[in-house]
mmCIF file of C-alpha atoms in Angstrom:
data_model
loop_
_atom_site.group_PDB
_atom_site.id
_atom_site.type_symbol
_atom_site.label_atom_id
_atom_site.label_comp_id
_atom_site.label_asym_id
_atom_site.label_seq_id
_atom_site.Cartn_x
_atom_site.Cartn_y
_atom_site.Cartn_z
ATOM 1 C CA MET M 1 -15.458 -3.233 -46.643
ATOM 2 C CA GLU M 2 -17.195 -3.583 -43.294
ATOM 3 C CA GLU M 3 -16.010 -1.268 -40.515
ATOM 4 C CA ILE M 4 -14.583 -2.982 -37.436
ATOM 5 C CA ILE M 5 -16.323 -1.767 -34.300
ATOM 6 C CA ASN M 6 -14.664 -2.015 -30.894
ATOM 7 C CA ARG M 7 -17.628 -2.938 -28.751
ATOM 8 C CA VAL M 8 -15.497 -3.129 -25.617
ATOM 9 C CA ALA M 9 -14.469 0.522 -26.001
ATOM 10 C CA GLN M 10 -18.106 1.493 -26.540
ATOM 11 C CA SER M 11 -19.410 -0.436 -23.564
ATOM 12 C CA ALA M 12 -20.564 1.167 -20.343
ATOM 13 C CA LEU M 13 -17.929 -0.685 -18.333
ATOM 14 C CA THR M 14 -15.746 1.212 -15.880
ATOM 15 C CA THR M 15 -12.295 -0.340 -15.507
ATOM 16 C CA LEU M 16 -10.541 -0.035 -12.154
ATOM 17 C CA ASN M 17 -6.822 -0.799 -12.158
ATOM 18 C CA LEU M 18 -5.637 -1.062 -8.554
ATOM 19 C CA GLU M 19 -1.962 -0.920 -9.461
ATOM 20 C CA LEU M 20 -2.415 2.578 -10.912
ATOM 21 C CA LEU M 21 -3.736 3.820 -7.565
ATOM 22 C CA LEU M 22 -0.699 2.630 -5.623
ATOM 23 C CA HIS M 23 1.866 5.182 -4.445
ATOM 24 C CA SER M 24 4.879 4.937 -6.725
ATOM 25 C CA GLY M 25 7.489 5.998 -4.181
ATOM 26 C CA GLU M 26 10.461 3.752 -3.537
ATOM 27 C CA ARG M 27 10.082 1.046 -0.895
ATOM 28 C CA VAL M 28 12.910 0.751 1.634
ATOM 29 C CA VAL M 29 13.537 -1.268 4.757
ATOM 30 C CA TYR M 30 14.941 0.357 7.884
ATOM 31 C CA ASP M 31 16.469 -2.429 9.965
ATOM 32 C CA ILE M 32 17.019 -1.364 13.562
ATOM 33 C CA LYS M 33 19.555 -4.192 13.970
ATOM 34 C CA ASP M 34 22.180 -1.763 12.703
ATOM 35 C CA ASN M 35 21.628 0.266 15.890
ATOM 36 C CA LEU M 36 22.126 -2.634 18.295
ATOM 37 C CA PHE M 37 25.209 -2.831 20.485
ATOM 38 C CA GLN M 38 27.032 -6.058 19.607
ATOM 39 C CA GLY M 39 23.892 -7.091 17.719
ATOM 40 C CA LEU M 40 22.106 -7.773 20.999
ATOM 41 C CA ILE M 41 20.833 -4.715 22.826
ATOM 42 C CA LEU M 42 19.763 -1.185 22.129
ATOM 43 C CA ARG M 43 21.578 1.407 24.182
ATOM 44 C CA GLU M 44 19.262 4.350 24.701
ATOM 45 C CA LYS M 45 21.956 7.050 24.780
ATOM 46 C CA ASP M 46 23.654 5.792 21.590
ATOM 47 C CA PHE M 47 20.344 5.317 19.810
ATOM 48 C CA ARG M 48 19.111 8.797 20.696
ATOM 49 C CA GLU M 49 22.373 10.276 19.415
ATOM 50 C CA PHE M 50 22.001 8.339 16.165
ATOM 51 C CA VAL M 51 18.402 9.498 15.752
ATOM 52 C CA LYS M 52 19.464 13.104 16.334
ATOM 53 C CA THR M 53 22.311 13.068 13.784
ATOM 54 C CA HIS M 54 21.044 10.683 11.090
ATOM 55 C CA ASP M 55 20.151 12.166 7.668
ATOM 56 C CA TRP M 56 16.399 11.586 7.618
ATOM 57 C CA GLY M 57 16.093 13.514 4.370
ATOM 58 C CA GLN M 58 17.172 10.386 2.511
ATOM 59 C CA TYR M 59 13.658 9.024 3.170
ATOM 60 C CA ASP M 60 11.864 11.957 1.522
ATOM 61 C CA GLY M 61 8.861 10.630 -0.415
ATOM 62 C CA LYS M 62 9.804 7.008 0.201
ATOM 63 C CA ASN M 63 7.781 4.250 1.807
ATOM 64 C CA VAL M 64 9.576 2.713 4.772
ATOM 65 C CA ALA M 65 9.172 -0.663 6.427
ATOM 66 C CA ILE M 66 10.720 -0.669 9.917
ATOM 67 C CA ILE M 67 11.975 -4.054 11.113
ATOM 68 C CA CYS M 68 14.481 -5.709 13.408
ATOM 69 C CA SER M 69 15.977 -8.734 11.710
ATOM 70 C CA ALA M 70 18.157 -9.599 14.719
ATOM 71 C CA ASP M 71 16.967 -11.844 17.498
ATOM 72 C CA ALA M 72 16.961 -9.042 20.042
ATOM 73 C CA ILE M 73 14.496 -7.396 22.354
ATOM 74 C CA VAL M 74 13.927 -3.857 21.142
ATOM 75 C CA PRO M 75 11.813 -1.574 23.326
ATOM 76 C CA THR M 76 8.643 -0.260 21.712
ATOM 77 C CA TRP M 77 9.684 3.346 22.288
ATOM 78 C CA ALA M 78 12.619 2.856 19.871
ATOM 79 C CA TYR M 79 10.260 2.229 16.957
ATOM 80 C CA MET M 80 8.139 5.149 18.071
ATOM 81 C CA LEU M 81 11.218 7.380 18.141
ATOM 82 C CA LEU M 82 12.029 6.375 14.563
ATOM 83 C CA ALA M 83 8.490 7.351 13.605
ATOM 84 C CA THR M 84 9.036 10.866 14.951
ATOM 85 C CA LYS M 85 11.893 11.317 12.499
ATOM 86 C CA LEU M 86 10.275 9.619 9.505
ATOM 87 C CA GLN M 87 7.175 11.802 9.890
ATOM 88 C CA GLY M 88 7.475 14.661 7.446
ATOM 89 C CA HIS M 89 9.990 12.791 5.306
ATOM 90 C CA ALA M 90 8.575 9.398 4.357
ATOM 91 C CA HIS M 91 5.339 9.161 2.416
ATOM 92 C CA ARG M 92 4.303 6.200 4.555
ATOM 93 C CA TYR M 93 6.071 4.160 7.215
ATOM 94 C CA VAL M 94 4.992 1.001 9.010
ATOM 95 C CA PHE M 95 6.314 -1.427 11.549
ATOM 96 C CA GLY M 96 6.732 -4.641 9.610
ATOM 97 C CA ASN M 97 8.266 -6.083 6.477
ATOM 98 C CA LEU M 98 7.805 -5.007 2.860
ATOM 99 C CA GLU M 99 4.644 -7.103 2.585
ATOM 100 C CA ALA M 100 3.107 -5.180 5.506
ATOM 101 C CA LEU M 101 4.151 -1.941 3.810
ATOM 102 C CA GLU M 102 2.481 -2.961 0.536
ATOM 103 C CA GLN M 103 -0.682 -3.845 2.412
ATOM 104 C CA GLU M 104 -0.713 -0.418 4.036
ATOM 105 C CA LEU M 105 -0.148 1.269 0.669
ATOM 106 C CA PHE M 106 -3.015 -0.643 -0.935
ATOM 107 C CA GLN M 107 -5.271 0.155 2.016
ATOM 108 C CA GLU M 108 -4.351 3.823 1.676
ATOM 109 C CA ALA M 109 -5.079 3.767 -2.071
ATOM 110 C CA ILE M 110 -8.438 2.048 -1.625
ATOM 111 C CA ALA M 111 -9.440 4.372 1.214
ATOM 112 C CA ALA M 112 -8.785 7.339 -1.084
ATOM 113 C CA ILE M 113 -11.280 6.086 -3.687
ATOM 114 C CA ASP M 114 -14.518 8.022 -3.768
ATOM 115 C CA ALA M 115 -17.061 5.213 -3.932
ATOM 116 C CA GLU M 116 -19.687 7.630 -5.241
ATOM 117 C CA GLU M 117 -17.768 7.826 -8.518
ATOM 118 C CA TYR M 118 -18.752 4.180 -9.017
ATOM 119 C CA ARG M 119 -22.423 4.541 -8.070
ATOM 120 C CA ASP M 120 -24.553 2.438 -10.417
ATOM 121 C CA ALA M 121 -21.477 1.630 -12.528
ATOM 122 C CA LYS M 122 -20.604 -1.687 -14.126
ATOM 123 C CA VAL M 123 -17.107 -2.058 -12.690
ATOM 124 C CA VAL M 124 -14.377 -4.317 -14.030
ATOM 125 C CA VAL M 125 -11.516 -4.719 -11.559
ATOM 126 C CA LYS M 126 -8.449 -5.274 -13.734
ATOM 127 C CA GLY M 127 -6.870 -8.596 -13.021
ATOM 128 C CA CYS M 128 -3.355 -8.460 -14.395
ATOM 129 C CA GLY M 129 -0.687 -5.860 -14.874
ATOM 130 C CA ASN M 130 2.900 -4.957 -14.176
ATOM 131 C CA ILE M 131 2.669 -4.939 -10.378
ATOM 132 C CA PRO M 132 1.311 -7.944 -8.493
ATOM 133 C CA VAL M 133 -1.839 -6.960 -6.649
ATOM 134 C CA PRO M 134 -2.356 -9.032 -3.490
ATOM 135 C CA THR M 135 -5.639 -10.822 -2.914
ATOM 136 C CA TYR M 136 -6.483 -8.699 0.137
ATOM 137 C CA ALA M 137 -6.601 -5.607 -2.111
ATOM 138 C CA TYR M 138 -9.179 -7.261 -4.360
ATOM 139 C CA VAL M 139 -11.293 -8.197 -1.345
ATOM 140 C CA ALA M 140 -10.977 -4.653 0.054
ATOM 141 C CA ILE M 141 -12.118 -3.058 -3.205
ATOM 142 C CA MET M 142 -15.154 -5.324 -3.219
ATOM 143 C CA GLN M 143 -16.030 -4.204 0.299
ATOM 144 C CA LYS M 144 -15.707 -0.573 -0.773
ATOM 145 C CA LEU M 145 -17.688 -0.757 -4.016
ATOM 146 C CA LEU M 146 -20.345 -3.438 -3.494
ATOM 147 C CA PRO M 147 -22.714 -1.027 -1.728
ATOM 148 C CA VAL M 148 -22.733 1.358 -4.728
ATOM 149 C CA ALA M 149 -21.865 -0.510 -7.937
ATOM 150 C CA ALA M 150 -24.511 -1.967 -10.234
ATOM 151 C CA SER M 151 -22.220 -4.888 -11.030
ATOM 152 C CA MET M 152 -18.692 -6.052 -10.302
ATOM 153 C CA MET M 153 -16.482 -8.133 -12.564
ATOM 154 C CA TYR M 154 -12.880 -9.282 -12.554
ATOM 155 C CA GLY M 155 -10.456 -9.455 -15.453
ATOM 156 C CA GLU M 156 -10.236 -7.430 -18.647
ATOM 157 C CA PRO M 157 -13.179 -5.667 -20.326
ATOM 158 C CA CYS M 158 -12.975 -8.132 -23.231
ATOM 159 C CA SER M 159 -12.976 -11.174 -20.942
ATOM 160 C CA THR M 160 -14.549 -10.711 -17.516
ATOM 161 C CA VAL M 161 -15.588 -13.003 -14.717
ATOM 162 C CA PRO M 162 -18.920 -11.787 -13.329
ATOM 163 C CA LEU M 163 -18.901 -11.519 -9.540
ATOM 164 C CA TYR M 164 -21.898 -9.485 -8.491
ATOM 165 C CA LYS M 165 -24.996 -7.953 -9.988
ATOM 166 C CA ARG M 166 -27.285 -5.809 -7.887
ATOM 167 C CA PRO M 167 -30.719 -7.418 -7.622
ATOM 168 C CA LYS M 168 -33.530 -5.542 -9.325
ATOM 169 C CA ALA M 169 -35.792 -3.862 -6.814
#
């Protein structure tokens, strides 16, 4: 009987799964509309009192998207004041919707990658998984690793799409 050899496992390919790098903390939306008087305006005194007494501990370790879903003019300082309270509680907070939050989390994850670990490597950027990875994250990882990687591919180690191979000097 001939032994079955897993050539993919024995290959020199380095698989990079972006979804595994992403912070796993819960994503929540803080909608400032709940602080508006009659859904129209933000009263500074009331808002400051709310900020002072609100339980900010409920955001510990979470990722927070700060929005205003009401058609109201909210002064910039109000969002900044929220940031002062989320700091030290939330893992990450952004002004914007959940999509903006995900983008920030992917940017954070990619920035934390030590490109030198991929120097001269044949890198396969995993293409499918349990969490949808947005296209901008794939472009960002290319920008980070192209200067150091020997080659870049997309997909699974058993079925890759070649994208880049460093020219021989």
